[in-house]
mmCIF file of C-alpha atoms in Angstrom:
data_model
loop_
_atom_site.group_PDB
_atom_site.id
_atom_site.type_symbol
_atom_site.label_atom_id
_atom_site.label_comp_id
_atom_site.label_asym_id
_atom_site.label_seq_id
_atom_site.Cartn_x
_atom_site.Cartn_y
_atom_site.Cartn_z
ATOM 1 C CA MET I 17 66.436 32.037 -85.382
ATOM 2 C CA SER I 18 63.763 32.551 -87.652
ATOM 3 C CA GLU I 19 60.361 33.848 -86.841
ATOM 4 C CA LYS I 20 59.381 30.170 -88.624
ATOM 5 C CA ASP I 21 61.084 28.516 -86.593
ATOM 6 C CA VAL I 22 59.774 30.461 -82.974
ATOM 7 C CA LYS I 23 56.220 29.805 -84.905
ATOM 8 C CA VAL I 24 57.124 25.857 -84.954
ATOM 9 C CA ILE I 25 58.341 25.872 -81.295
ATOM 10 C CA ARG I 26 55.504 27.622 -80.040
ATOM 11 C CA LYS I 27 52.899 24.953 -81.803
ATOM 12 C CA GLU I 28 54.970 22.533 -80.123
ATOM 13 C CA ILE I 29 54.833 23.943 -76.779
ATOM 14 C CA ALA I 30 51.154 23.983 -77.384
ATOM 15 C CA ALA I 31 50.499 20.874 -77.750
ATOM 16 C CA ILE I 32 52.721 19.524 -74.841
ATOM 17 C CA LYS I 33 50.711 22.163 -72.703
ATOM 18 C CA LYS I 34 47.314 20.570 -73.710
ATOM 19 C CA SER I 35 48.879 16.956 -73.414
ATOM 20 C CA LEU I 36 50.143 17.953 -69.832
ATOM 21 C CA GLU I 37 46.740 18.926 -68.845
ATOM 22 C CA GLU I 38 45.040 15.629 -70.323
ATOM 23 C CA VAL I 39 47.457 13.748 -68.104
ATOM 24 C CA GLU I 40 47.089 16.150 -64.859
ATOM 25 C CA LYS I 41 42.667 15.456 -65.220
ATOM 26 C CA ARG I 42 43.803 11.966 -65.725
ATOM 27 C CA LEU I 43 45.758 11.881 -62.874
ATOM 28 C CA ASP I 44 43.258 13.932 -61.235
ATOM 29 C CA ASN I 45 40.725 11.728 -61.486
ATOM 30 C CA ILE I 46 42.393 8.762 -60.067
ATOM 31 C CA THR I 47 43.507 10.258 -57.195
ATOM 32 C CA LYS I 48 39.380 11.337 -56.561
ATOM 33 C CA VAL I 49 38.638 7.364 -57.285
ATOM 34 C CA LYS I 50 41.761 6.456 -54.927
ATOM 35 C CA MET I 51 40.397 8.689 -51.873
ATOM 36 C CA ALA I 52 37.283 7.219 -52.672
ATOM 37 C CA ASP I 53 38.585 3.394 -52.237
ATOM 38 C CA ASP I 54 40.139 4.671 -48.739
ATOM 39 C CA ILE I 55 36.688 6.620 -47.492
ATOM 40 C CA TYR I 56 34.937 3.834 -48.335
ATOM 41 C CA GLU I 57 37.270 0.958 -47.868
ATOM 42 C CA GLY I 58 36.639 -0.833 -50.844
ATOM 43 C CA PRO I 59 37.722 -0.232 -54.777
ATOM 44 C CA VAL I 60 34.811 2.332 -55.526
ATOM 45 C CA SER I 61 36.285 1.762 -59.039
ATOM 46 C CA GLU I 62 34.706 -1.435 -59.388
ATOM 47 C CA ALA I 63 30.985 -0.810 -57.606
ATOM 48 C CA PRO I 64 28.102 -1.425 -60.333
#
């Protein structure tokens, strides 16, 4: 493998990591809303 290939692969890995972190953030937010729904026994996400 050439050094150029390695750089390209590292760039792709960095992009995938960033995407994964974004997905984890969204999942965490969804989990928080779900927990709040359970605590307040209603759809907190639809509260005014």
